Amino acid sequence: MARPDKVSEVEALRDRLGRAQTIVLTDFRGLTVGEIGQLRAKLRAVGVEYRVVKNRLFRIAARDAGIEGLDGYLEGPTAAAFGYDEPVAAAKIIHDFIRQMRKLATKGGVIDSRVVTAAEIKRLAELPPRQVLLAQLVGGIASPLTGMMTVLSGVTRGLVVALDQIRQQREAA
């Protein structure tokens, strides 16, 4: 018979797994309590929850939530960063923290119920900010339209120049 405290922990993890857009799993060995506190404060500022999890309970909650393939990432001490609002916020902050402290290690994660590797989390963290991506998208869409407008206005401009030359020739004659 399962202990009530473990059942409630699994339910809480299942709830977090269901609500989170992004989950980044880390190995936190080597970090002091103060450093973990700094990381939690940075993550909390952008709406990300960072919790140390028990591998067995997390595995059960993931299975109940329909997430398969996490077993390889749930070895040794594990902490999970649950990103609820901004999908890349947790990955970016953890990646920056790893570059600064050189202690924390990313194990893998979950993005929209799909298990991803540590390399994929790193690529996600290295994406430009959302505003830059949107600007690049708008620029990519606007560029062909600008070119088309230039070509179309060139035809009209050529017609006006030809008509003006005809007018000048008639005035001269």
Tab-separated table of C-alpha atoms in Angstrom:
chain	number	residue	atom	x	y	z
A	1	MET	CA	0.000	0.000	0.000
A	2	ALA	CA	1.387	3.384	-1.024
A	3	ARG	CA	2.175	5.988	1.584
A	4	PRO	CA	-0.126	9.045	1.456
A	5	ASP	CA	2.766	11.536	1.319
A	6	LYS	CA	4.248	9.785	-1.724
A	7	VAL	CA	0.849	9.569	-3.413
A	8	SER	CA	0.353	13.319	-2.929
A	9	GLU	CA	3.876	14.019	-4.258
A	10	VAL	CA	3.158	11.962	-7.392
A	11	GLU	CA	-0.130	13.832	-7.870
A	12	ALA	CA	1.659	17.187	-7.502
A	13	LEU	CA	4.318	16.129	-10.016
A	14	ARG	CA	1.654	14.871	-12.436
A	15	ASP	CA	-0.096	18.246	-12.149
A	16	ARG	CA	3.164	20.119	-12.832
A	17	LEU	CA	3.929	17.847	-15.787
A	18	GLY	CA	0.484	18.531	-17.211
A	19	ARG	CA	0.747	22.316	-16.880
A	20	ALA	CA	4.383	22.797	-17.925
A	21	GLN	CA	5.276	23.701	-21.501
A	22	THR	CA	8.946	22.950	-20.881
A	23	ILE	CA	10.707	20.810	-18.283
A	24	VAL	CA	14.491	20.882	-17.983
A	25	LEU	CA	16.079	18.087	-15.949
A	26	THR	CA	19.416	18.877	-14.307
A	27	ASP	CA	22.055	17.168	-12.208
A	28	PHE	CA	22.712	19.619	-9.398
A	29	ARG	CA	25.725	17.884	-7.800
A	30	GLY	CA	28.407	20.311	-6.711
A	31	LEU	CA	26.090	23.265	-6.139
A	32	THR	CA	25.916	24.839	-2.725
A	33	VAL	CA	22.616	25.730	-1.101
A	34	GLY	CA	23.322	29.389	-1.842
A	35	GLU	CA	23.947	28.707	-5.532
A	36	ILE	CA	20.737	26.689	-5.804
A	37	GLY	CA	18.957	29.604	-4.115
A	38	GLN	CA	20.401	32.014	-6.713
A	39	LEU	CA	19.272	29.757	-9.548
A	40	ARG	CA	15.791	29.381	-8.047
A	41	ALA	CA	15.476	33.163	-7.681
A	42	LYS	CA	16.429	33.734	-11.333
A	43	LEU	CA	14.004	31.065	-12.485
A	44	ARG	CA	11.193	32.246	-10.209
A	45	ALA	CA	11.513	35.763	-11.681
A	46	VAL	CA	10.346	34.420	-15.067
A	47	GLY	CA	7.683	32.056	-13.717
A	48	VAL	CA	9.744	28.849	-13.664
A	49	GLU	CA	9.590	26.464	-10.714
A	50	TYR	CA	12.800	24.576	-9.824
A	51	ARG	CA	12.383	21.516	-7.605
A	52	VAL	CA	14.520	18.586	-6.547
A	53	VAL	CA	12.579	15.445	-7.482
A	54	LYS	CA	12.760	11.814	-6.507
A	55	ASN	CA	13.495	9.827	-9.641
A	56	ARG	CA	11.103	6.979	-8.895
A	57	LEU	CA	8.193	9.313	-8.099
A	58	PHE	CA	8.941	11.474	-11.143
A	59	ARG	CA	9.042	8.359	-13.340
A	60	ILE	CA	5.599	7.296	-12.032
A	61	ALA	CA	4.129	10.776	-12.533
A	62	ALA	CA	5.578	10.991	-16.076
A	63	ARG	CA	4.144	7.606	-16.986
A	64	ASP	CA	0.737	8.671	-15.622
A	65	ALA	CA	0.971	11.902	-17.651
A	66	GLY	CA	1.688	9.915	-20.826
A	67	ILE	CA	5.360	10.868	-21.133
A	68	GLU	CA	7.551	7.925	-22.100
A	69	GLY	CA	11.326	7.735	-22.488
A	70	LEU	CA	12.517	9.644	-19.421
A	71	ASP	CA	14.051	6.643	-17.639
A	72	GLY	CA	17.545	7.290	-19.009
A	73	TYR	CA	17.516	10.860	-17.686
A	74	LEU	CA	16.351	9.946	-14.189
A	75	GLU	CA	19.634	8.641	-12.788
A	76	GLY	CA	21.430	10.229	-9.846
A	77	PRO	CA	20.373	13.481	-8.192
A	78	THR	CA	17.741	15.197	-10.330
A	79	ALA	CA	16.111	18.597	-10.206
A	80	ALA	CA	13.419	19.736	-12.619
A	81	ALA	CA	12.701	23.243	-13.868
A	82	PHE	CA	9.021	23.526	-14.811
A	83	GLY	CA	8.390	26.351	-17.308
A	84	TYR	CA	4.716	27.230	-17.503
A	85	ASP	CA	4.530	30.433	-19.564
A	86	GLU	CA	7.606	31.027	-21.716
A	87	PRO	CA	8.840	27.802	-23.329
A	88	VAL	CA	12.508	28.798	-23.589
A	89	ALA	CA	12.938	30.751	-20.343
A	90	ALA	CA	14.000	27.802	-18.203
A	91	ALA	CA	16.475	26.547	-20.796
A	92	LYS	CA	18.040	30.006	-21.270
A	93	ILE	CA	18.477	30.715	-17.558
A	94	ILE	CA	19.884	27.269	-16.810
A	95	HIS	CA	22.233	27.501	-19.798
A	96	ASP	CA	23.478	30.923	-18.619
A	97	PHE	CA	23.907	29.581	-15.085
A	98	ILE	CA	25.951	26.636	-16.394
A	99	ARG	CA	28.216	29.038	-18.321
A	100	GLN	CA	28.768	31.148	-15.189
A	101	MET	CA	29.142	28.473	-12.510
A	102	ARG	CA	30.379	25.485	-14.524
A	103	LYS	CA	28.832	23.125	-11.956
A	104	LEU	CA	25.301	22.364	-13.061
A	105	ALA	CA	24.655	19.832	-15.843
A	106	THR	CA	21.588	19.454	-18.043
A	107	LYS	CA	20.351	15.872	-18.381
A	108	GLY	CA	17.485	16.337	-20.834
A	109	GLY	CA	13.912	17.442	-20.648
A	110	VAL	CA	10.391	17.516	-21.962
A	111	ILE	CA	8.953	19.995	-24.447
A	112	ASP	CA	5.200	19.725	-25.060
A	113	SER	CA	5.126	16.109	-23.804
A	114	ARG	CA	8.077	15.129	-26.048
A	115	VAL	CA	11.305	13.942	-24.424
A	116	VAL	CA	14.393	15.826	-25.639
A	117	THR	CA	18.123	15.428	-25.077
A	118	ALA	CA	20.499	17.812	-23.317
A	119	ALA	CA	21.823	18.913	-26.730
A	120	GLU	CA	18.308	19.887	-27.825
A	121	ILE	CA	17.813	21.848	-24.604
A	122	LYS	CA	21.089	23.670	-25.318
A	123	ARG	CA	19.953	24.514	-28.871
A	124	LEU	CA	16.673	25.808	-27.463
A	125	ALA	CA	18.573	27.991	-25.008
A	126	GLU	CA	20.722	29.445	-27.782
A	127	LEU	CA	17.746	30.611	-29.853
A	128	PRO	CA	17.471	34.380	-30.236
A	129	PRO	CA	14.788	36.105	-28.160
A	130	ARG	CA	11.190	35.909	-29.364
A	131	GLN	CA	11.149	39.548	-30.544
A	132	VAL	CA	14.218	38.945	-32.736
A	133	LEU	CA	12.659	35.822	-34.254
A	134	LEU	CA	9.445	37.726	-34.990
A	135	ALA	CA	11.429	40.583	-36.578
A	136	GLN	CA	13.287	38.072	-38.767
A	137	LEU	CA	9.990	36.498	-39.786
A	138	VAL	CA	8.432	39.861	-40.677
A	139	GLY	CA	11.582	40.825	-42.592
A	140	GLY	CA	11.477	37.554	-44.505
A	141	ILE	CA	7.845	38.124	-45.426
A	142	ALA	CA	8.290	41.817	-46.278
A	143	SER	CA	11.399	41.362	-48.442
A	144	PRO	CA	9.698	39.654	-51.408
A	145	LEU	CA	6.800	42.105	-51.183
A	146	THR	CA	9.204	45.047	-51.312
A	147	GLY	CA	10.945	43.517	-54.323
A	148	MET	CA	7.624	42.991	-56.076
A	149	MET	CA	6.589	46.609	-55.407
A	150	THR	CA	9.909	47.823	-56.811
A	151	VAL	CA	9.425	45.775	-59.992
A	152	LEU	CA	5.817	46.908	-60.426
A	153	SER	CA	6.643	50.563	-59.802
A	154	GLY	CA	9.544	50.259	-62.288
A	155	VAL	CA	7.103	49.421	-65.099
A	156	THR	CA	4.947	52.424	-64.228
A	157	ARG	CA	8.012	54.655	-63.872
A	158	GLY	CA	9.278	53.495	-67.301
A	159	LEU	CA	5.922	54.336	-68.886
A	160	VAL	CA	5.935	57.819	-67.336
A	161	VAL	CA	9.514	58.453	-68.570
A	162	ALA	CA	8.608	57.293	-72.105
A	163	LEU	CA	5.502	59.515	-72.181
A	164	ASP	CA	7.555	62.472	-70.900
A	165	GLN	CA	10.162	61.943	-73.657
A	166	ILE	CA	7.412	61.830	-76.278
A	167	ARG	CA	6.014	65.084	-74.874
A	168	GLN	CA	9.446	66.725	-75.007
A	169	GLN	CA	9.950	65.608	-78.617
A	170	ARG	CA	6.573	67.043	-79.632
A	171	GLU	CA	7.327	70.341	-77.877
A	172	ALA	CA	10.723	70.549	-79.604
A	173	ALA	CA	9.160	69.914	-83.042
